[in-house]
Amino acid sequence: MNVAAMDEARESDGEIIPSASALGLVRLIHEREVTSTMDVAHALAADGAPAGCLVMADRQHHGRGRGGHHWQSRDDAGLWITLVERPDDRQAIGVLSLRLGLAIAEGLDLFVPQPVRLKWPNDVMIGTGKVAGILVEARWRDASVDWVAIGIGINRRVPPHVPSAAAVGEGVSRASLLQAIVPRIRAACTRRGHLSDEERAAWHTRDYARGRRIRAPREGIVVGISADGALLVSDAISATTESVRAGSLVFDERT
């Protein structure tokens, strides 16, 4: 693997990729092909790469998602990046994927005609289709986080094997996406503590699941999220609300 740091704007098949400094990064590493940008970022972090090091690839052969899911990322089909950060606030790490979702949705609003929505815990939606996904993996040293790798994939084209997905459109360049997304996700990583009332209100307005009945990770009606990032689910019979901290949403399509 030939890893080269980009300190200046570079051309990639006719596309100008912004420099690291223009994006507020310490390093920007652009690869043609990798197994996964997550794998490259973890290896760099283990070797001492600083916070603000971002790995971008034109193509991934074994991209990673939640729950051990893998996929191939094709050339020009989207933006595939992983950012290394070194946060030290355990509360903030617990809600980081939600904060990142808010940051990405705000950035993507610039390119699509309808408000971008969020599906707990890490999906970004346009209409009923997933346009972007977030994967946060932490590596620990004793009781402290050494680094987190933040993987983000944004569709520019709808994947042929997932026709229900969404895309921002091929007319939106990767350079434009980087400029809209990277400064926002870096800022999200600096925030401390649990979600603020303002952040929860912002999520509330974008919540794809709020008011809908789900079958998993538990049965009930989604009513929102808590300050510590849990999904709040109301039991239709007892009217009690429970917090769910792990799992993926499965909607009850009968309602």
mmCIF file with all atom_site columns, C-alpha atoms in Angstrom, residues 32-193:
data_model
loop_
_atom_site.group_PDB
_atom_site.id
_atom_site.type_symbol
_atom_site.label_atom_id
_atom_site.label_alt_id
_atom_site.label_comp_id
_atom_site.label_asym_id
_atom_site.label_entity_id
_atom_site.label_seq_id
_atom_site.pdbx_PDB_ins_code
_atom_site.Cartn_x
_atom_site.Cartn_y
_atom_site.Cartn_z
_atom_site.occupancy
_atom_site.B_iso_or_equiv
_atom_site.pdbx_formal_charge
_atom_site.auth_seq_id
_atom_site.auth_comp_id
_atom_site.auth_asym_id
_atom_site.auth_atom_id
_atom_site.pdbx_PDB_model_num
ATOM 1   C CA . ARG A 1 32  ? -6.918  4.512  -5.164 1.00 0.00 ? 32  ARG A CA 1
ATOM 2   C CA . GLU A 1 33  ? -7.849  1.116  -3.711 1.00 0.00 ? 33  GLU A CA 1
ATOM 3   C CA . VAL A 1 34  ? -7.887  -0.272 -0.174 1.00 0.00 ? 34  VAL A CA 1
ATOM 4   C CA . THR A 1 35  ? -9.457  -3.155 1.626  1.00 0.00 ? 35  THR A CA 1
ATOM 5   C CA . SER A 1 36  ? -11.182 -0.641 3.919  1.00 0.00 ? 36  SER A CA 1
ATOM 6   C CA . THR A 1 37  ? -10.443 2.946  4.894  1.00 0.00 ? 37  THR A CA 1
ATOM 7   C CA . MET A 1 38  ? -11.166 1.830  8.476  1.00 0.00 ? 38  MET A CA 1
ATOM 8   C CA . ASP A 1 39  ? -8.334  -0.701 8.316  1.00 0.00 ? 39  ASP A CA 1
ATOM 9   C CA . VAL A 1 40  ? -5.893  1.908  6.990  1.00 0.00 ? 40  VAL A CA 1
ATOM 10  C CA . ALA A 1 41  ? -6.927  4.476  9.597  1.00 0.00 ? 41  ALA A CA 1
ATOM 11  C CA . HIS A 1 42  ? -6.579  2.025  12.492 1.00 0.00 ? 42  HIS A CA 1
ATOM 12  C CA . ALA A 1 43  ? -3.103  1.029  11.300 1.00 0.00 ? 43  ALA A CA 1
ATOM 13  C CA . LEU A 1 44  ? -2.049  4.675  11.040 1.00 0.00 ? 44  LEU A CA 1
ATOM 14  C CA . ALA A 1 45  ? -3.477  5.500  14.481 1.00 0.00 ? 45  ALA A CA 1
ATOM 15  C CA . ALA A 1 46  ? -1.677  2.538  16.037 1.00 0.00 ? 46  ALA A CA 1
ATOM 16  C CA . ASP A 1 47  ? 1.523   3.927  14.503 1.00 0.00 ? 47  ASP A CA 1
ATOM 17  C CA . GLY A 1 48  ? 0.919   7.314  16.137 1.00 0.00 ? 48  GLY A CA 1
ATOM 18  C CA . ALA A 1 49  ? -1.130  9.231  13.565 1.00 0.00 ? 49  ALA A CA 1
ATOM 19  C CA . PRO A 1 50  ? -2.532  12.381 15.189 1.00 0.00 ? 50  PRO A CA 1
ATOM 20  C CA . ALA A 1 51  ? -6.130  13.462 15.532 1.00 0.00 ? 51  ALA A CA 1
ATOM 21  C CA . GLY A 1 52  ? -7.257  15.024 12.286 1.00 0.00 ? 52  GLY A CA 1
ATOM 22  C CA . CYS A 1 53  ? -5.765  12.384 10.012 1.00 0.00 ? 53  CYS A CA 1
ATOM 23  C CA . LEU A 1 54  ? -8.259  11.388 7.309  1.00 0.00 ? 54  LEU A CA 1
ATOM 24  C CA . VAL A 1 55  ? -8.100  8.442  4.907  1.00 0.00 ? 55  VAL A CA 1
ATOM 25  C CA . MET A 1 56  ? -9.999  8.626  1.620  1.00 0.00 ? 56  MET A CA 1
ATOM 26  C CA . ALA A 1 57  ? -10.260 5.905  -1.012 1.00 0.00 ? 57  ALA A CA 1
ATOM 27  C CA . ASP A 1 58  ? -11.663 5.753  -4.529 1.00 0.00 ? 58  ASP A CA 1
ATOM 28  C CA . ARG A 1 59  ? -12.564 2.101  -4.050 1.00 0.00 ? 59  ARG A CA 1
ATOM 29  C CA . GLN A 1 60  ? -12.886 -0.333 -1.131 1.00 0.00 ? 60  GLN A CA 1
ATOM 30  C CA . HIS A 1 61  ? -12.879 -4.083 -1.590 1.00 0.00 ? 61  HIS A CA 1
ATOM 31  C CA . HIS A 1 62  ? -14.137 -4.890 1.889  1.00 0.00 ? 62  HIS A CA 1
ATOM 32  C CA . GLY A 1 63  ? -15.832 -1.802 3.329  1.00 0.00 ? 63  GLY A CA 1
ATOM 33  C CA . ARG A 1 64  ? -17.086 -2.200 6.872  1.00 0.00 ? 64  ARG A CA 1
ATOM 34  C CA . GLY A 1 65  ? -20.405 -1.405 8.527  1.00 0.00 ? 65  GLY A CA 1
ATOM 35  C CA . ARG A 1 66  ? -22.201 -2.081 11.790 1.00 0.00 ? 66  ARG A CA 1
ATOM 36  C CA . GLY A 1 67  ? -22.891 -5.663 12.766 1.00 0.00 ? 67  GLY A CA 1
ATOM 37  C CA . GLY A 1 68  ? -19.981 -7.033 10.748 1.00 0.00 ? 68  GLY A CA 1
ATOM 38  C CA . HIS A 1 69  ? -21.536 -6.109 7.397  1.00 0.00 ? 69  HIS A CA 1
ATOM 39  C CA . HIS A 1 70  ? -19.200 -5.693 4.431  1.00 0.00 ? 70  HIS A CA 1
ATOM 40  C CA . TRP A 1 71  ? -19.559 -4.305 0.925  1.00 0.00 ? 71  TRP A CA 1
ATOM 41  C CA . GLN A 1 72  ? -17.595 -3.176 -2.113 1.00 0.00 ? 72  GLN A CA 1
ATOM 42  C CA . SER A 1 73  ? -17.342 0.553  -2.848 1.00 0.00 ? 73  SER A CA 1
ATOM 43  C CA . ARG A 1 74  ? -17.071 1.324  -6.548 1.00 0.00 ? 74  ARG A CA 1
ATOM 44  C CA . ASP A 1 75  ? -15.157 4.162  -8.235 1.00 0.00 ? 75  ASP A CA 1
ATOM 45  C CA . ASP A 1 76  ? -17.040 7.476  -8.327 1.00 0.00 ? 76  ASP A CA 1
ATOM 46  C CA . ALA A 1 77  ? -20.063 5.907  -6.608 1.00 0.00 ? 77  ALA A CA 1
ATOM 47  C CA . GLY A 1 78  ? -19.587 7.880  -3.421 1.00 0.00 ? 78  GLY A CA 1
ATOM 48  C CA . LEU A 1 79  ? -17.315 9.371  -0.813 1.00 0.00 ? 79  LEU A CA 1
ATOM 49  C CA . TRP A 1 80  ? -15.559 6.806  1.379  1.00 0.00 ? 80  TRP A CA 1
ATOM 50  C CA . ILE A 1 81  ? -13.536 8.221  4.283  1.00 0.00 ? 81  ILE A CA 1
ATOM 51  C CA . THR A 1 82  ? -12.302 7.401  7.777  1.00 0.00 ? 82  THR A CA 1
ATOM 52  C CA . LEU A 1 83  ? -11.174 10.075 10.237 1.00 0.00 ? 83  LEU A CA 1
ATOM 53  C CA . VAL A 1 84  ? -8.868  9.471  13.202 1.00 0.00 ? 84  VAL A CA 1
ATOM 54  C CA . GLU A 1 85  ? -9.679  11.428 16.356 1.00 0.00 ? 85  GLU A CA 1
ATOM 55  C CA . ARG A 1 86  ? -8.385  11.143 19.914 1.00 0.00 ? 86  ARG A CA 1
ATOM 56  C CA . PRO A 1 87  ? -11.199 12.308 22.250 1.00 0.00 ? 87  PRO A CA 1
ATOM 57  C CA . ASP A 1 88  ? -10.864 12.032 26.018 1.00 0.00 ? 88  ASP A CA 1
ATOM 58  C CA . ASP A 1 89  ? -14.483 12.465 27.156 1.00 0.00 ? 89  ASP A CA 1
ATOM 59  C CA . ARG A 1 90  ? -16.257 9.148  27.724 1.00 0.00 ? 90  ARG A CA 1
ATOM 60  C CA . GLN A 1 91  ? -19.713 10.755 27.734 1.00 0.00 ? 91  GLN A CA 1
ATOM 61  C CA . ALA A 1 92  ? -19.032 12.422 24.400 1.00 0.00 ? 92  ALA A CA 1
ATOM 62  C CA . ILE A 1 93  ? -17.770 9.176  22.885 1.00 0.00 ? 93  ILE A CA 1
ATOM 63  C CA . GLY A 1 94  ? -21.036 7.500  23.864 1.00 0.00 ? 94  GLY A CA 1
ATOM 64  C CA . VAL A 1 95  ? -23.085 9.958  21.763 1.00 0.00 ? 95  VAL A CA 1
ATOM 65  C CA . LEU A 1 96  ? -20.520 10.593 19.022 1.00 0.00 ? 96  LEU A CA 1
ATOM 66  C CA . SER A 1 97  ? -22.341 8.717  16.260 1.00 0.00 ? 97  SER A CA 1
ATOM 67  C CA . LEU A 1 98  ? -25.474 10.803 16.905 1.00 0.00 ? 98  LEU A CA 1
ATOM 68  C CA . ARG A 1 99  ? -23.518 14.070 16.869 1.00 0.00 ? 99  ARG A CA 1
ATOM 69  C CA . LEU A 1 100 ? -21.839 13.009 13.650 1.00 0.00 ? 100 LEU A CA 1
ATOM 70  C CA . GLY A 1 101 ? -25.228 12.231 12.125 1.00 0.00 ? 101 GLY A CA 1
ATOM 71  C CA . LEU A 1 102 ? -26.407 15.761 12.892 1.00 0.00 ? 102 LEU A CA 1
ATOM 72  C CA . ALA A 1 103 ? -23.229 17.216 11.387 1.00 0.00 ? 103 ALA A CA 1
ATOM 73  C CA . ILE A 1 104 ? -23.487 15.145 8.207  1.00 0.00 ? 104 ILE A CA 1
ATOM 74  C CA . ALA A 1 105 ? -27.198 15.882 7.770  1.00 0.00 ? 105 ALA A CA 1
ATOM 75  C CA . GLU A 1 106 ? -26.501 19.603 8.063  1.00 0.00 ? 106 GLU A CA 1
ATOM 76  C CA . GLY A 1 107 ? -23.806 19.334 5.408  1.00 0.00 ? 107 GLY A CA 1
ATOM 77  C CA . LEU A 1 108 ? -25.915 17.263 3.018  1.00 0.00 ? 108 LEU A CA 1
ATOM 78  C CA . ASP A 1 109 ? -28.807 19.725 3.301  1.00 0.00 ? 109 ASP A CA 1
ATOM 79  C CA . LEU A 1 110 ? -26.728 21.912 0.979  1.00 0.00 ? 110 LEU A CA 1
ATOM 80  C CA . PHE A 1 111 ? -27.119 19.446 -1.892 1.00 0.00 ? 111 PHE A CA 1
ATOM 81  C CA . VAL A 1 112 ? -30.635 18.003 -1.750 1.00 0.00 ? 112 VAL A CA 1
ATOM 82  C CA . PRO A 1 113 ? -34.059 19.659 -2.047 1.00 0.00 ? 113 PRO A CA 1
ATOM 83  C CA . GLN A 1 114 ? -35.601 18.025 1.028  1.00 0.00 ? 114 GLN A CA 1
ATOM 84  C CA . PRO A 1 115 ? -34.447 17.957 4.668  1.00 0.00 ? 115 PRO A CA 1
ATOM 85  C CA . VAL A 1 116 ? -32.033 15.137 5.431  1.00 0.00 ? 116 VAL A CA 1
ATOM 86  C CA . ARG A 1 117 ? -33.267 12.851 8.198  1.00 0.00 ? 117 ARG A CA 1
ATOM 87  C CA . LEU A 1 118 ? -31.613 10.580 10.742 1.00 0.00 ? 118 LEU A CA 1
ATOM 88  C CA . LYS A 1 119 ? -32.357 7.002  11.685 1.00 0.00 ? 119 LYS A CA 1
ATOM 89  C CA . TRP A 1 120 ? -31.019 5.867  15.062 1.00 0.00 ? 120 TRP A CA 1
ATOM 90  C CA . PRO A 1 121 ? -28.257 5.065  15.653 1.00 0.00 ? 121 PRO A CA 1
ATOM 91  C CA . ASN A 1 122 ? -26.132 5.789  12.571 1.00 0.00 ? 122 ASN A CA 1
ATOM 92  C CA . ASP A 1 123 ? -28.063 6.077  9.296  1.00 0.00 ? 123 ASP A CA 1
ATOM 93  C CA . VAL A 1 124 ? -28.550 9.255  7.277  1.00 0.00 ? 124 VAL A CA 1
ATOM 94  C CA . MET A 1 125 ? -31.680 9.293  5.120  1.00 0.00 ? 125 MET A CA 1
ATOM 95  C CA . ILE A 1 126 ? -33.080 11.099 2.098  1.00 0.00 ? 126 ILE A CA 1
ATOM 96  C CA . GLY A 1 127 ? -36.767 10.306 1.774  1.00 0.00 ? 127 GLY A CA 1
ATOM 97  C CA . THR A 1 128 ? -37.086 6.607  2.613  1.00 0.00 ? 128 THR A CA 1
ATOM 98  C CA . GLY A 1 129 ? -33.594 5.671  1.412  1.00 0.00 ? 129 GLY A CA 1
ATOM 99  C CA . LYS A 1 130 ? -30.271 5.533  3.220  1.00 0.00 ? 130 LYS A CA 1
ATOM 100 C CA . VAL A 1 131 ? -27.800 7.966  1.696  1.00 0.00 ? 131 VAL A CA 1
ATOM 101 C CA . ALA A 1 132 ? -24.972 7.698  4.240  1.00 0.00 ? 132 ALA A CA 1
ATOM 102 C CA . GLY A 1 133 ? -23.775 5.517  7.078  1.00 0.00 ? 133 GLY A CA 1
ATOM 103 C CA . ILE A 1 134 ? -21.525 6.121  10.063 1.00 0.00 ? 134 ILE A CA 1
ATOM 104 C CA . LEU A 1 135 ? -19.304 3.635  11.880 1.00 0.00 ? 135 LEU A CA 1
ATOM 105 C CA . VAL A 1 136 ? -17.391 4.645  15.025 1.00 0.00 ? 136 VAL A CA 1
ATOM 106 C CA . GLU A 1 137 ? -14.794 2.217  16.360 1.00 0.00 ? 137 GLU A CA 1
ATOM 107 C CA . ALA A 1 138 ? -12.832 3.003  19.525 1.00 0.00 ? 138 ALA A CA 1
ATOM 108 C CA . ARG A 1 139 ? -9.516  1.519  20.590 1.00 0.00 ? 139 ARG A CA 1
ATOM 109 C CA . TRP A 1 140 ? -8.715  1.589  24.300 1.00 0.00 ? 140 TRP A CA 1
ATOM 110 C CA . ARG A 1 141 ? -5.526  1.750  26.302 1.00 0.00 ? 141 ARG A CA 1
ATOM 111 C CA . ASP A 1 142 ? -6.284  0.559  29.832 1.00 0.00 ? 142 ASP A CA 1
ATOM 112 C CA . ALA A 1 143 ? -9.333  2.594  30.930 1.00 0.00 ? 143 ALA A CA 1
ATOM 113 C CA . SER A 1 144 ? -8.877  5.410  28.410 1.00 0.00 ? 144 SER A CA 1
ATOM 114 C CA . VAL A 1 145 ? -9.699  5.725  24.734 1.00 0.00 ? 145 VAL A CA 1
ATOM 115 C CA . ASP A 1 146 ? -6.531  5.877  22.664 1.00 0.00 ? 146 ASP A CA 1
ATOM 116 C CA . TRP A 1 147 ? -8.294  6.800  19.433 1.00 0.00 ? 147 TRP A CA 1
ATOM 117 C CA . VAL A 1 148 ? -11.541 6.503  17.509 1.00 0.00 ? 148 VAL A CA 1
ATOM 118 C CA . ALA A 1 149 ? -11.832 5.740  13.812 1.00 0.00 ? 149 ALA A CA 1
ATOM 119 C CA . ILE A 1 150 ? -14.879 7.378  12.241 1.00 0.00 ? 150 ILE A CA 1
ATOM 120 C CA . GLY A 1 151 ? -15.927 5.724  9.004  1.00 0.00 ? 151 GLY A CA 1
ATOM 121 C CA . ILE A 1 152 ? -18.373 7.568  6.741  1.00 0.00 ? 152 ILE A CA 1
ATOM 122 C CA . GLY A 1 153 ? -19.782 6.495  3.409  1.00 0.00 ? 153 GLY A CA 1
ATOM 123 C CA . ILE A 1 154 ? -21.978 8.797  1.290  1.00 0.00 ? 154 ILE A CA 1
ATOM 124 C CA . ASN A 1 155 ? -23.665 7.596  -1.899 1.00 0.00 ? 155 ASN A CA 1
ATOM 125 C CA . ARG A 1 156 ? -23.297 9.665  -5.055 1.00 0.00 ? 156 ARG A CA 1
ATOM 126 C CA . ARG A 1 157 ? -25.020 6.910  -7.026 1.00 0.00 ? 157 ARG A CA 1
ATOM 127 C CA . VAL A 1 158 ? -27.605 4.407  -5.804 1.00 0.00 ? 158 VAL A CA 1
ATOM 128 C CA . PRO A 1 159 ? -25.805 1.054  -5.380 1.00 0.00 ? 159 PRO A CA 1
ATOM 129 C CA . PRO A 1 160 ? -27.146 -1.411 -7.977 1.00 0.00 ? 160 PRO A CA 1
ATOM 130 C CA . HIS A 1 161 ? -27.497 -4.122 -5.338 1.00 0.00 ? 161 HIS A CA 1
ATOM 131 C CA . VAL A 1 162 ? -29.438 -1.811 -2.975 1.00 0.00 ? 162 VAL A CA 1
ATOM 132 C CA . PRO A 1 163 ? -32.113 -0.141 -5.145 1.00 0.00 ? 163 PRO A CA 1
ATOM 133 C CA . SER A 1 164 ? -33.927 1.133  -2.035 1.00 0.00 ? 164 SER A CA 1
ATOM 134 C CA . ALA A 1 165 ? -30.946 3.343  -1.098 1.00 0.00 ? 165 ALA A CA 1
ATOM 135 C CA . ALA A 1 166 ? -30.670 7.074  -1.823 1.00 0.00 ? 166 ALA A CA 1
ATOM 136 C CA . ALA A 1 167 ? -27.915 9.220  -3.314 1.00 0.00 ? 167 ALA A CA 1
ATOM 137 C CA . VAL A 1 168 ? -26.946 12.886 -3.437 1.00 0.00 ? 168 VAL A CA 1
ATOM 138 C CA . GLY A 1 169 ? -26.378 12.600 -7.183 1.00 0.00 ? 169 GLY A CA 1
ATOM 139 C CA . GLU A 1 170 ? -23.305 12.307 -9.380 1.00 0.00 ? 170 GLU A CA 1
ATOM 140 C CA . GLY A 1 171 ? -23.405 16.054 -9.947 1.00 0.00 ? 171 GLY A CA 1
ATOM 141 C CA . VAL A 1 172 ? -22.233 16.541 -6.357 1.00 0.00 ? 172 VAL A CA 1
ATOM 142 C CA . SER A 1 173 ? -18.456 16.147 -6.395 1.00 0.00 ? 173 SER A CA 1
ATOM 143 C CA . ARG A 1 174 ? -16.441 14.435 -3.716 1.00 0.00 ? 174 ARG A CA 1
ATOM 144 C CA . ALA A 1 175 ? -14.589 17.709 -3.220 1.00 0.00 ? 175 ALA A CA 1
ATOM 145 C CA . SER A 1 176 ? -17.868 19.483 -2.446 1.00 0.00 ? 176 SER A CA 1
ATOM 146 C CA . LEU A 1 177 ? -18.862 16.733 -0.023 1.00 0.00 ? 177 LEU A CA 1
ATOM 147 C CA . LEU A 1 178 ? -15.509 16.916 1.741  1.00 0.00 ? 178 LEU A CA 1
ATOM 148 C CA . GLN A 1 179 ? -15.795 20.685 2.119  1.00 0.00 ? 179 GLN A CA 1
ATOM 149 C CA . ALA A 1 180 ? -19.326 20.412 3.502  1.00 0.00 ? 180 ALA A CA 1
ATOM 150 C CA . ILE A 1 181 ? -18.780 17.425 5.782  1.00 0.00 ? 181 ILE A CA 1
ATOM 151 C CA . VAL A 1 182 ? -15.238 17.355 7.160  1.00 0.00 ? 182 VAL A CA 1
ATOM 152 C CA . PRO A 1 183 ? -15.189 20.675 9.078  1.00 0.00 ? 183 PRO A CA 1
ATOM 153 C CA . ARG A 1 184 ? -18.569 19.819 10.586 1.00 0.00 ? 184 ARG A CA 1
ATOM 154 C CA . ILE A 1 185 ? -17.581 16.350 11.757 1.00 0.00 ? 185 ILE A CA 1
ATOM 155 C CA . ARG A 1 186 ? -14.321 17.677 13.202 1.00 0.00 ? 186 ARG A CA 1
ATOM 156 C CA . ALA A 1 187 ? -16.309 20.281 15.148 1.00 0.00 ? 187 ALA A CA 1
ATOM 157 C CA . ALA A 1 188 ? -18.704 17.575 16.377 1.00 0.00 ? 188 ALA A CA 1
ATOM 158 C CA . CYS A 1 189 ? -15.727 15.639 17.745 1.00 0.00 ? 189 CYS A CA 1
ATOM 159 C CA . THR A 1 190 ? -14.705 18.589 19.938 1.00 0.00 ? 190 THR A CA 1
ATOM 160 C CA . ARG A 1 191 ? -18.025 18.752 21.787 1.00 0.00 ? 191 ARG A CA 1
ATOM 161 C CA . ARG A 1 192 ? -18.059 17.353 25.301 1.00 0.00 ? 192 ARG A CA 1
ATOM 162 C CA . GLY A 1 193 ? -20.604 15.642 27.504 1.00 0.00 ? 193 GLY A CA 1
#
